[in-house]
Amino acid sequence: MFSELEKNFRQQITLSDDELQRVMRHFVPKKLRRKQFLLEAGDVCTRMAFVSKGALFSYATTDKGSINVVQFAFESWWMADLYSFFTQEPSKLAIEALEDSELLLLKSDRLEPLMAEVPAVESYLRILYQNAYVALQRRMEETLGLTAEQRYKRFMQRHGHFLLRVPQHLIASYLGVTPETLSRIRKQAL
């Protein structure tokens, strides 16, 4: 379960074997079954999750009960509601397992001790947060500036290999269209 996380760290920063082992001690393994929650809306996000196996998605629920998918996370990706994680305010998002998943959790109260113990982790986290910010900005620009067809094409280019793992209604929600509109777009794309 830890091998993917070790690989992920080594791709971003240089760590000795001893430092890597000290980093890994701060993570807690967690298994989720499909449809099980890592975070429920209204709870404070107290942990960041590294996906070793499986898939998660985060979403907000409207007053009418429909969901707006914010993010997907597959193997070697991270998932958290960073706003809630850093402010310790209740989350407006839920994080749910899309598939049976194996996660490695880093609790918020372990973050500072981890960076003090292995200072290079601060660089890793900076890179992680920069990438999250860039992805958020890209998503906002695409949502505001592209047509539904263009958003679908970009989604396919970036994440097409995950397509079979995600139900169409969740992809539609992520793209901000109805399932019927997504079906029409997919037919036109063929």
Short mmCIF file of N, CA and C in Angstrom, two decimals:
data_model
loop_
_atom_site.label_atom_id
_atom_site.label_comp_id
_atom_site.label_asym_id
_atom_site.label_seq_id
_atom_site.Cartn_x
_atom_site.Cartn_y
_atom_site.Cartn_z
N MET A 1 0.81 -1.19 0.00
CA MET A 1 0.00 0.00 0.00
C MET A 1 0.87 1.27 0.00
N PHE A 2 2.01 1.21 0.62
CA PHE A 2 2.87 2.39 0.75
C PHE A 2 3.76 2.61 -0.48
N SER A 3 3.92 1.62 -1.34
CA SER A 3 4.87 1.74 -2.44
C SER A 3 4.51 2.88 -3.40
N GLU A 4 3.22 3.08 -3.68
CA GLU A 4 2.83 4.18 -4.58
C GLU A 4 3.12 5.54 -3.95
N LEU A 5 2.90 5.66 -2.65
CA LEU A 5 3.18 6.92 -1.97
C LEU A 5 4.69 7.19 -1.95
N GLU A 6 5.48 6.16 -1.68
CA GLU A 6 6.94 6.32 -1.71
C GLU A 6 7.40 6.78 -3.09
N LYS A 7 6.87 6.16 -4.12
CA LYS A 7 7.21 6.53 -5.50
C LYS A 7 6.81 7.99 -5.77
N ASN A 8 5.64 8.38 -5.30
CA ASN A 8 5.14 9.74 -5.49
C ASN A 8 6.06 10.75 -4.83
N PHE A 9 6.50 10.47 -3.61
CA PHE A 9 7.42 11.37 -2.92
C PHE A 9 8.74 11.46 -3.67
N ARG A 10 9.28 10.33 -4.08
CA ARG A 10 10.58 10.31 -4.75
C ARG A 10 10.56 11.00 -6.12
N GLN A 11 9.40 11.07 -6.74
CA GLN A 11 9.29 11.79 -8.02
C GLN A 11 9.39 13.30 -7.83
N GLN A 12 9.11 13.78 -6.65
CA GLN A 12 9.06 15.22 -6.40
C GLN A 12 10.26 15.75 -5.62
N ILE A 13 10.75 14.97 -4.66
CA ILE A 13 11.83 15.44 -3.79
C ILE A 13 12.84 14.31 -3.55
N THR A 14 14.01 14.69 -3.08
CA THR A 14 15.04 13.72 -2.74
C THR A 14 14.96 13.42 -1.25
N LEU A 15 14.80 12.15 -0.93
CA LEU A 15 14.75 11.70 0.46
C LEU A 15 15.67 10.49 0.62
N SER A 16 16.36 10.44 1.76
CA SER A 16 17.11 9.22 2.08
C SER A 16 16.12 8.13 2.46
N ASP A 17 16.56 6.90 2.50
CA ASP A 17 15.69 5.79 2.91
C ASP A 17 15.18 6.01 4.33
N ASP A 18 16.05 6.52 5.20
CA ASP A 18 15.65 6.79 6.58
C ASP A 18 14.57 7.87 6.63
N GLU A 19 14.74 8.95 5.86
CA GLU A 19 13.74 10.02 5.84
C GLU A 19 12.41 9.50 5.30
N LEU A 20 12.49 8.70 4.26
CA LEU A 20 11.27 8.15 3.67
C LEU A 20 10.51 7.29 4.68
N GLN A 21 11.23 6.48 5.44
CA GLN A 21 10.58 5.66 6.45
C GLN A 21 9.95 6.52 7.55
N ARG A 22 10.62 7.61 7.91
CA ARG A 22 10.05 8.52 8.92
C ARG A 22 8.80 9.20 8.39
N VAL A 23 8.79 9.54 7.10
CA VAL A 23 7.60 10.14 6.49
C VAL A 23 6.44 9.15 6.53
N MET A 24 6.70 7.92 6.13
CA MET A 24 5.64 6.93 6.03
C MET A 24 4.97 6.65 7.39
N ARG A 25 5.72 6.81 8.46
CA ARG A 25 5.15 6.57 9.80
C ARG A 25 4.03 7.55 10.16
N HIS A 26 3.96 8.66 9.46
CA HIS A 26 2.93 9.66 9.74
C HIS A 26 1.61 9.35 9.03
N PHE A 27 1.61 8.38 8.15
CA PHE A 27 0.41 8.04 7.37
C PHE A 27 -0.30 6.83 7.98
N VAL A 28 -1.63 6.88 7.91
CA VAL A 28 -2.47 5.81 8.46
C VAL A 28 -3.23 5.15 7.31
N PRO A 29 -3.11 3.83 7.14
CA PRO A 29 -3.87 3.15 6.09
C PRO A 29 -5.36 3.13 6.40
N LYS A 30 -6.17 3.25 5.37
CA LYS A 30 -7.63 3.21 5.52
C LYS A 30 -8.21 2.58 4.27
N LYS A 31 -9.14 1.65 4.46
CA LYS A 31 -9.86 1.06 3.34
C LYS A 31 -11.29 1.58 3.35
N LEU A 32 -11.78 1.93 2.17
CA LEU A 32 -13.16 2.34 2.01
C LEU A 32 -13.84 1.42 1.02
N ARG A 33 -15.08 1.06 1.31
CA ARG A 33 -15.89 0.31 0.35
C ARG A 33 -16.56 1.32 -0.58
N ARG A 34 -16.94 0.85 -1.74
CA ARG A 34 -17.66 1.70 -2.70
C ARG A 34 -18.85 2.36 -1.99
N LYS A 35 -19.04 3.64 -2.24
CA LYS A 35 -20.11 4.47 -1.67
C LYS A 35 -19.91 4.84 -0.20
N GLN A 36 -18.78 4.45 0.38
CA GLN A 36 -18.48 4.84 1.76
C GLN A 36 -17.84 6.23 1.73
N PHE A 37 -18.08 7.02 2.77
CA PHE A 37 -17.59 8.39 2.82
C PHE A 37 -16.26 8.50 3.54
N LEU A 38 -15.37 9.30 2.97
CA LEU A 38 -14.17 9.73 3.66
C LEU A 38 -14.49 11.01 4.43
N LEU A 39 -15.37 11.84 3.85
CA LEU A 39 -15.78 13.10 4.46
C LEU A 39 -17.24 13.33 4.11
N GLU A 40 -18.03 13.72 5.09
CA GLU A 40 -19.41 14.10 4.84
C GLU A 40 -19.55 15.60 4.95
N ALA A 41 -20.39 16.18 4.11
CA ALA A 41 -20.63 17.62 4.15
C ALA A 41 -21.08 17.99 5.57
N GLY A 42 -20.53 19.10 6.07
CA GLY A 42 -20.84 19.54 7.42
C GLY A 42 -19.78 19.14 8.44
N ASP A 43 -18.96 18.14 8.10
CA ASP A 43 -17.85 17.74 8.98
C ASP A 43 -16.60 18.54 8.61
N VAL A 44 -15.70 18.68 9.55
CA VAL A 44 -14.42 19.33 9.28
C VAL A 44 -13.47 18.31 8.65
N CYS A 45 -12.82 18.71 7.59
CA CYS A 45 -11.83 17.84 6.93
C CYS A 45 -10.55 17.85 7.76
N THR A 46 -10.24 16.73 8.37
CA THR A 46 -9.07 16.64 9.25
C THR A 46 -7.95 15.79 8.68
N ARG A 47 -8.11 15.34 7.42
CA ARG A 47 -7.07 14.49 6.85
C ARG A 47 -7.04 14.62 5.33
N MET A 48 -5.84 14.49 4.80
CA MET A 48 -5.63 14.43 3.36
C MET A 48 -5.45 12.96 3.02
N ALA A 49 -5.99 12.55 1.88
CA ALA A 49 -5.93 11.14 1.49
C ALA A 49 -5.12 10.97 0.21
N PHE A 50 -4.16 10.05 0.27
CA PHE A 50 -3.43 9.62 -0.91
C PHE A 50 -4.09 8.32 -1.36
N VAL A 51 -4.49 8.25 -2.63
CA VAL A 51 -5.18 7.07 -3.14
C VAL A 51 -4.15 6.06 -3.63
N SER A 52 -4.00 4.96 -2.88
CA SER A 52 -3.10 3.88 -3.29
C SER A 52 -3.77 2.98 -4.32
N LYS A 53 -5.07 2.76 -4.11
CA LYS A 53 -5.83 1.89 -5.01
C LYS A 53 -7.27 2.36 -4.97
N GLY A 54 -7.92 2.35 -6.12
CA GLY A 54 -9.33 2.72 -6.18
C GLY A 54 -9.55 4.13 -6.69
N ALA A 55 -10.68 4.72 -6.32
CA ALA A 55 -11.04 6.05 -6.80
C ALA A 55 -12.01 6.71 -5.83
N LEU A 56 -11.86 8.03 -5.71
CA LEU A 56 -12.73 8.86 -4.89
C LEU A 56 -13.29 9.97 -5.75
N PHE A 57 -14.36 10.60 -5.27
CA PHE A 57 -14.81 11.83 -5.89
C PHE A 57 -15.38 12.74 -4.81
N SER A 58 -15.25 14.05 -5.04
CA SER A 58 -15.80 15.02 -4.10
C SER A 58 -16.92 15.77 -4.82
N TYR A 59 -17.90 16.18 -4.01
CA TYR A 59 -19.05 16.86 -4.60
C TYR A 59 -19.78 17.68 -3.55
N ALA A 60 -20.52 18.67 -4.04
CA ALA A 60 -21.43 19.47 -3.22
C ALA A 60 -22.84 19.07 -3.60
N THR A 61 -23.74 19.09 -2.65
CA THR A 61 -25.14 18.76 -2.89
C THR A 61 -25.96 20.04 -2.88
N THR A 62 -26.80 20.21 -3.89
CA THR A 62 -27.64 21.41 -3.97
C THR A 62 -28.84 21.27 -3.02
N ASP A 63 -29.57 22.37 -2.86
CA ASP A 63 -30.78 22.35 -2.02
C ASP A 63 -31.82 21.38 -2.55
N LYS A 64 -31.79 21.14 -3.86
CA LYS A 64 -32.76 20.24 -4.48
C LYS A 64 -32.30 18.78 -4.45
N GLY A 65 -31.08 18.53 -3.90
CA GLY A 65 -30.59 17.17 -3.75
C GLY A 65 -29.72 16.64 -4.88
N SER A 66 -29.50 17.45 -5.91
CA SER A 66 -28.59 16.99 -6.98
C SER A 66 -27.16 17.27 -6.55
N ILE A 67 -26.23 16.59 -7.20
CA ILE A 67 -24.83 16.76 -6.82
C ILE A 67 -24.05 17.46 -7.93
N ASN A 68 -23.05 18.23 -7.50
CA ASN A 68 -22.11 18.89 -8.41
C ASN A 68 -20.73 18.34 -8.11
N VAL A 69 -20.22 17.50 -9.00
CA VAL A 69 -18.92 16.87 -8.80
C VAL A 69 -17.83 17.91 -8.97
N VAL A 70 -16.93 17.96 -7.99
CA VAL A 70 -15.83 18.93 -7.99
C VAL A 70 -14.55 18.29 -8.50
N GLN A 71 -14.29 17.06 -8.06
CA GLN A 71 -12.99 16.44 -8.35
C GLN A 71 -13.11 14.93 -8.31
N PHE A 72 -12.26 14.29 -9.09
CA PHE A 72 -12.04 12.84 -9.01
C PHE A 72 -10.61 12.63 -8.54
N ALA A 73 -10.37 11.49 -7.91
CA ALA A 73 -9.00 11.12 -7.52
C ALA A 73 -8.83 9.63 -7.75
N PHE A 74 -7.83 9.28 -8.54
CA PHE A 74 -7.53 7.89 -8.85
C PHE A 74 -6.17 7.53 -8.23
N GLU A 75 -5.64 6.38 -8.57
CA GLU A 75 -4.37 5.93 -8.00
C GLU A 75 -3.28 6.99 -8.13
N SER A 76 -2.57 7.20 -7.03
CA SER A 76 -1.46 8.16 -6.92
C SER A 76 -1.90 9.61 -6.92
N TRP A 77 -3.18 9.86 -6.74
CA TRP A 77 -3.69 11.23 -6.62
C TRP A 77 -4.04 11.48 -5.15
N TRP A 78 -4.12 12.74 -4.81
CA TRP A 78 -4.50 13.18 -3.47
C TRP A 78 -5.93 13.69 -3.48
N MET A 79 -6.59 13.61 -2.33
CA MET A 79 -7.95 14.15 -2.20
C MET A 79 -8.13 14.71 -0.80
N ALA A 80 -8.70 15.89 -0.74
CA ALA A 80 -9.09 16.53 0.53
C ALA A 80 -9.92 17.75 0.17
N ASP A 81 -10.66 18.26 1.12
CA ASP A 81 -11.25 19.58 0.99
C ASP A 81 -10.24 20.51 1.67
N LEU A 82 -9.34 21.07 0.88
CA LEU A 82 -8.25 21.87 1.44
C LEU A 82 -8.75 23.10 2.18
N TYR A 83 -9.85 23.68 1.72
CA TYR A 83 -10.40 24.84 2.43
C TYR A 83 -10.75 24.45 3.87
N SER A 84 -11.49 23.38 4.03
CA SER A 84 -11.87 22.92 5.36
C SER A 84 -10.65 22.43 6.14
N PHE A 85 -9.74 21.76 5.47
CA PHE A 85 -8.54 21.22 6.09
C PHE A 85 -7.71 22.33 6.76
N PHE A 86 -7.53 23.45 6.05
CA PHE A 86 -6.69 24.52 6.58
C PHE A 86 -7.43 25.49 7.49
N THR A 87 -8.72 25.73 7.22
CA THR A 87 -9.47 26.67 8.07
C THR A 87 -10.12 25.98 9.26
N GLN A 88 -10.24 24.65 9.17
CA GLN A 88 -10.94 23.85 10.19
C GLN A 88 -12.40 24.26 10.32
N GLU A 89 -12.96 24.77 9.23
CA GLU A 89 -14.40 25.07 9.15
C GLU A 89 -15.11 23.87 8.55
N PRO A 90 -16.41 23.71 8.83
CA PRO A 90 -17.15 22.58 8.25
C PRO A 90 -17.10 22.60 6.73
N SER A 91 -16.97 21.44 6.16
CA SER A 91 -16.88 21.30 4.72
C SER A 91 -18.24 21.40 4.06
N LYS A 92 -18.27 22.00 2.90
CA LYS A 92 -19.47 22.00 2.07
C LYS A 92 -19.47 20.81 1.11
N LEU A 93 -18.36 20.08 1.11
CA LEU A 93 -18.19 18.95 0.19
C LEU A 93 -18.30 17.62 0.92
N ALA A 94 -18.66 16.61 0.15
CA ALA A 94 -18.56 15.23 0.60
C ALA A 94 -17.49 14.57 -0.26
N ILE A 95 -16.78 13.63 0.33
CA ILE A 95 -15.80 12.82 -0.42
C ILE A 95 -16.23 11.38 -0.26
N GLU A 96 -16.47 10.72 -1.37
CA GLU A 96 -17.04 9.38 -1.39
C GLU A 96 -16.19 8.45 -2.25
N ALA A 97 -16.16 7.19 -1.87
CA ALA A 97 -15.44 6.20 -2.65
C ALA A 97 -16.26 5.82 -3.89
N LEU A 98 -15.66 5.96 -5.03
CA LEU A 98 -16.28 5.58 -6.30
C LEU A 98 -16.13 4.07 -6.50
N GLU A 99 -15.07 3.52 -5.94
CA GLU A 99 -14.76 2.09 -5.99
C GLU A 99 -14.23 1.70 -4.61
N ASP A 100 -14.12 0.40 -4.35
CA ASP A 100 -13.40 -0.02 -3.16
C ASP A 100 -12.01 0.58 -3.25
N SER A 101 -11.56 1.21 -2.17
CA SER A 101 -10.32 1.99 -2.24
C SER A 101 -9.42 1.73 -1.04
N GLU A 102 -8.12 1.86 -1.29
CA GLU A 102 -7.10 1.80 -0.24
C GLU A 102 -6.41 3.16 -0.21
N LEU A 103 -6.46 3.78 0.96
CA LEU A 103 -5.95 5.14 1.12
C LEU A 103 -4.86 5.18 2.17
N LEU A 104 -4.04 6.21 2.09
CA LEU A 104 -3.09 6.54 3.14
C LEU A 104 -3.43 7.95 3.60
N LEU A 105 -3.76 8.09 4.87
CA LEU A 105 -4.26 9.35 5.40
C LEU A 105 -3.18 10.09 6.18
N LEU A 106 -3.12 11.38 5.95
CA LEU A 106 -2.26 12.26 6.72
C LEU A 106 -3.19 13.21 7.48
N LYS A 107 -3.20 13.08 8.79
CA LYS A 107 -4.09 13.91 9.61
C LYS A 107 -3.50 15.30 9.77
N SER A 108 -4.37 16.28 9.90
CA SER A 108 -3.94 17.68 9.98
C SER A 108 -3.01 17.92 11.16
N ASP A 109 -3.21 17.22 12.26
CA ASP A 109 -2.34 17.43 13.43
C ASP A 109 -0.96 16.77 13.27
N ARG A 110 -0.74 16.04 12.19
CA ARG A 110 0.55 15.41 11.91
C ARG A 110 1.37 16.23 10.90
N LEU A 111 0.75 17.22 10.29
CA LEU A 111 1.41 17.98 9.23
C LEU A 111 2.64 18.75 9.73
N GLU A 112 2.49 19.54 10.75
CA GLU A 112 3.62 20.31 11.29
C GLU A 112 4.71 19.41 11.85
N PRO A 113 4.36 18.39 12.67
CA PRO A 113 5.42 17.49 13.15
C PRO A 113 6.17 16.79 12.01
N LEU A 114 5.46 16.43 10.96
CA LEU A 114 6.09 15.78 9.81
C LEU A 114 7.09 16.72 9.14
N MET A 115 6.70 17.97 8.92
CA MET A 115 7.62 18.93 8.28
C MET A 115 8.81 19.25 9.17
N ALA A 116 8.60 19.25 10.48
CA ALA A 116 9.71 19.50 11.41
C ALA A 116 10.68 18.32 11.41
N GLU A 117 10.14 17.11 11.31
CA GLU A 117 10.97 15.90 11.35
C GLU A 117 11.73 15.70 10.04
N VAL A 118 11.07 15.97 8.92
CA VAL A 118 11.68 15.80 7.59
C VAL A 118 11.40 17.08 6.79
N PRO A 119 12.28 18.08 6.90
CA PRO A 119 12.03 19.39 6.26
C PRO A 119 11.77 19.33 4.76
N ALA A 120 12.29 18.35 4.06
CA ALA A 120 12.08 18.26 2.60
C ALA A 120 10.60 18.05 2.27
N VAL A 121 9.82 17.57 3.22
CA VAL A 121 8.39 17.36 2.99
C VAL A 121 7.69 18.69 2.71
N GLU A 122 8.22 19.77 3.28
CA GLU A 122 7.63 21.08 3.02
C GLU A 122 7.69 21.41 1.52
N SER A 123 8.78 21.07 0.87
CA SER A 123 8.89 21.28 -0.58
C SER A 123 7.88 20.40 -1.33
N TYR A 124 7.76 19.17 -0.90
CA TYR A 124 6.78 18.26 -1.52
C TYR A 124 5.38 18.84 -1.42
N LEU A 125 5.01 19.30 -0.23
CA LEU A 125 3.67 19.83 -0.02
C LEU A 125 3.45 21.12 -0.80
N ARG A 126 4.48 21.95 -0.91
CA ARG A 126 4.37 23.16 -1.72
C ARG A 126 4.05 22.80 -3.17
N ILE A 127 4.76 21.80 -3.70
CA ILE A 127 4.50 21.34 -5.07
C ILE A 127 3.07 20.80 -5.18
N LEU A 128 2.66 20.04 -4.20
CA LEU A 128 1.30 19.48 -4.18
C LEU A 128 0.25 20.59 -4.19
N TYR A 129 0.43 21.59 -3.35
CA TYR A 129 -0.52 22.70 -3.28
C TYR A 129 -0.49 23.55 -4.55
N GLN A 130 0.70 23.76 -5.11
CA GLN A 130 0.79 24.50 -6.37
C GLN A 130 0.03 23.77 -7.46
N ASN A 131 0.22 22.47 -7.55
CA ASN A 131 -0.48 21.68 -8.57
C ASN A 131 -1.99 21.74 -8.36
N ALA A 132 -2.42 21.69 -7.10
CA ALA A 132 -3.86 21.77 -6.79
C ALA A 132 -4.42 23.12 -7.22
N TYR A 133 -3.66 24.19 -6.95
CA TYR A 133 -4.12 25.52 -7.34
C TYR A 133 -4.20 25.66 -8.86
N VAL A 134 -3.20 25.18 -9.55
CA VAL A 134 -3.19 25.24 -11.02
C VAL A 134 -4.39 24.46 -11.58
N ALA A 135 -4.64 23.28 -11.03
CA ALA A 135 -5.77 22.47 -11.49
C ALA A 135 -7.10 23.18 -11.23
N LEU A 136 -7.23 23.81 -10.07
CA LEU A 136 -8.44 24.55 -9.75
C LEU A 136 -8.64 25.72 -10.71
N GLN A 137 -7.58 26.46 -10.96
CA GLN A 137 -7.69 27.59 -11.87
C GLN A 137 -8.03 27.13 -13.28
N ARG A 138 -7.39 26.06 -13.73
CA ARG A 138 -7.69 25.51 -15.06
C ARG A 138 -9.15 25.10 -15.14
N ARG A 139 -9.63 24.43 -14.10
CA ARG A 139 -11.04 23.98 -14.08
C ARG A 139 -11.99 25.17 -14.13
N MET A 140 -11.70 26.22 -13.39
CA MET A 140 -12.55 27.42 -13.42
C MET A 140 -12.54 28.06 -14.80
N GLU A 141 -11.36 28.20 -15.39
CA GLU A 141 -11.26 28.82 -16.72
C GLU A 141 -12.02 27.99 -17.75
N GLU A 142 -11.91 26.67 -17.67
CA GLU A 142 -12.61 25.81 -18.63
C GLU A 142 -14.12 25.87 -18.41
N THR A 143 -14.56 25.87 -17.16
CA THR A 143 -15.98 25.93 -16.86
C THR A 143 -16.59 27.23 -17.36
N LEU A 144 -15.87 28.33 -17.19
CA LEU A 144 -16.39 29.63 -17.57
C LEU A 144 -16.18 29.95 -19.05
N GLY A 145 -15.12 29.40 -19.65
CA GLY A 145 -14.75 29.85 -20.99
C GLY A 145 -14.92 28.86 -22.13
N LEU A 146 -15.25 27.61 -21.83
CA LEU A 146 -15.36 26.62 -22.90
C LEU A 146 -16.79 26.13 -23.03
N THR A 147 -17.14 25.67 -24.21
CA THR A 147 -18.44 25.05 -24.41
C THR A 147 -18.43 23.66 -23.77
N ALA A 148 -19.59 23.09 -23.63
CA ALA A 148 -19.71 21.74 -23.06
C ALA A 148 -18.92 20.74 -23.91
N GLU A 149 -18.98 20.90 -25.22
CA GLU A 149 -18.26 20.00 -26.12
C GLU A 149 -16.75 20.11 -25.91
N GLN A 150 -16.27 21.33 -25.76
CA GLN A 150 -14.84 21.56 -25.52
C GLN A 150 -14.41 21.00 -24.17
N ARG A 151 -15.25 21.17 -23.15
CA ARG A 151 -14.93 20.63 -21.82
C ARG A 151 -14.86 19.11 -21.87
N TYR A 152 -15.77 18.49 -22.59
CA TYR A 152 -15.76 17.03 -22.71
C TYR A 152 -14.49 16.57 -23.44
N LYS A 153 -14.12 17.26 -24.51
CA LYS A 153 -12.92 16.90 -25.25
C LYS A 153 -11.68 17.00 -24.36
N ARG A 154 -11.58 18.07 -23.57
CA ARG A 154 -10.44 18.23 -22.66
C ARG A 154 -10.44 17.13 -21.60
N PHE A 155 -11.63 16.82 -21.08
CA PHE A 155 -11.73 15.76 -20.08
C PHE A 155 -11.23 14.43 -20.68
N MET A 156 -11.62 14.14 -21.89
CA MET A 156 -11.20 12.91 -22.57
C MET A 156 -9.69 12.90 -22.79
N GLN A 157 -9.13 14.03 -23.17
CA GLN A 157 -7.69 14.11 -23.40
C GLN A 157 -6.91 13.87 -22.11
N ARG A 158 -7.37 14.43 -21.02
CA ARG A 158 -6.66 14.32 -19.75
C ARG A 158 -6.96 13.03 -19.00
N HIS A 159 -8.23 12.61 -19.04
CA HIS A 159 -8.67 11.52 -18.16
C HIS A 159 -9.41 10.40 -18.89
N GLY A 160 -9.28 10.33 -20.19
CA GLY A 160 -10.02 9.33 -20.96
C GLY A 160 -9.78 7.91 -20.52
N HIS A 161 -8.57 7.63 -20.01
CA HIS A 161 -8.24 6.27 -19.57
C HIS A 161 -9.01 5.88 -18.30
N PHE A 162 -9.64 6.85 -17.63
CA PHE A 162 -10.43 6.55 -16.45
C PHE A 162 -11.93 6.46 -16.77
N LEU A 163 -12.28 6.73 -18.02
CA LEU A 163 -13.68 6.86 -18.42
C LEU A 163 -14.54 5.66 -18.03
N LEU A 164 -14.03 4.46 -18.19
CA LEU A 164 -14.82 3.27 -17.89
C LEU A 164 -15.05 3.08 -16.39
N ARG A 165 -14.32 3.79 -15.58
CA ARG A 165 -14.44 3.64 -14.13
C ARG A 165 -15.42 4.63 -13.51
N VAL A 166 -15.88 5.60 -14.29
CA VAL A 166 -16.74 6.66 -13.77
C VAL A 166 -18.10 6.61 -14.44
N PRO A 167 -19.18 6.53 -13.66
CA PRO A 167 -20.52 6.56 -14.27
C PRO A 167 -20.76 7.85 -15.06
N GLN A 168 -21.50 7.73 -16.14
CA GLN A 168 -21.73 8.87 -17.03
C GLN A 168 -22.39 10.05 -16.32
N HIS A 169 -23.30 9.78 -15.37
CA HIS A 169 -23.98 10.90 -14.70
C HIS A 169 -23.00 11.71 -13.84
N LEU A 170 -21.93 11.07 -13.35
CA LEU A 170 -20.92 11.81 -12.58
C LEU A 170 -20.02 12.63 -13.50
N ILE A 171 -19.71 12.08 -14.66
CA ILE A 171 -18.93 12.85 -15.64
C ILE A 171 -19.75 14.06 -16.09
N ALA A 172 -21.05 13.85 -16.34
CA ALA A 172 -21.93 14.96 -16.73
C ALA A 172 -21.93 16.04 -15.65
N SER A 173 -22.05 15.63 -14.40
CA SER A 173 -22.05 16.58 -13.29
C SER A 173 -20.73 17.34 -13.23
N TYR A 174 -19.62 16.64 -13.38
CA TYR A 174 -18.29 17.27 -13.37
C TYR A 174 -18.18 18.32 -14.48
N LEU A 175 -18.74 18.01 -15.65
CA LEU A 175 -18.67 18.91 -16.79
C LEU A 175 -19.72 20.02 -16.73
N GLY A 176 -20.67 19.91 -15.81
CA GLY A 176 -21.71 20.92 -15.67
C GLY A 176 -22.81 20.82 -16.70
N VAL A 177 -23.09 19.59 -17.13
CA VAL A 177 -24.16 19.35 -18.11
C VAL A 177 -25.08 18.25 -17.59
N THR A 178 -26.22 18.11 -18.23
CA THR A 178 -27.12 17.02 -17.87
C THR A 178 -26.61 15.73 -18.50
N PRO A 179 -27.02 14.58 -17.96
CA PRO A 179 -26.63 13.31 -18.59
C PRO A 179 -27.10 13.22 -20.05
N GLU A 180 -28.24 13.80 -20.35
CA GLU A 180 -28.75 13.78 -21.73
C GLU A 180 -27.85 14.59 -22.66
N THR A 181 -27.39 15.74 -22.18
CA THR A 181 -26.47 16.56 -22.98
C THR A 181 -25.15 15.82 -23.20
N LEU A 182 -24.65 15.17 -22.16
CA LEU A 182 -23.42 14.40 -22.30
C LEU A 182 -23.60 13.29 -23.33
N SER A 183 -24.73 12.61 -23.29
CA SER A 183 -25.01 11.55 -24.26
C SER A 183 -24.98 12.10 -25.68
N ARG A 184 -25.59 13.26 -25.90
CA ARG A 184 -25.60 13.88 -27.21
C ARG A 184 -24.18 14.25 -27.65
N ILE A 185 -23.39 14.82 -26.73
CA ILE A 185 -22.00 15.20 -27.03
C ILE A 185 -21.19 13.97 -27.40
N ARG A 186 -21.37 12.90 -26.65
CA ARG A 186 -20.61 11.66 -26.93
C ARG A 186 -20.98 11.10 -28.30
N LYS A 187 -22.26 11.13 -28.65
CA LYS A 187 -22.68 10.63 -29.98
C LYS A 187 -22.06 11.47 -31.08
N GLN A 188 -22.04 12.80 -30.90
CA GLN A 188 -21.44 13.69 -31.90
C GLN A 188 -19.94 13.47 -32.02
N ALA A 189 -19.29 13.15 -30.91
CA ALA A 189 -17.84 12.93 -30.91
C ALA A 189 -17.47 11.67 -31.68
N LEU A 190 -18.39 10.69 -31.72
CA LEU A 190 -18.12 9.45 -32.47
C LEU A 190 -18.27 9.71 -33.95
#
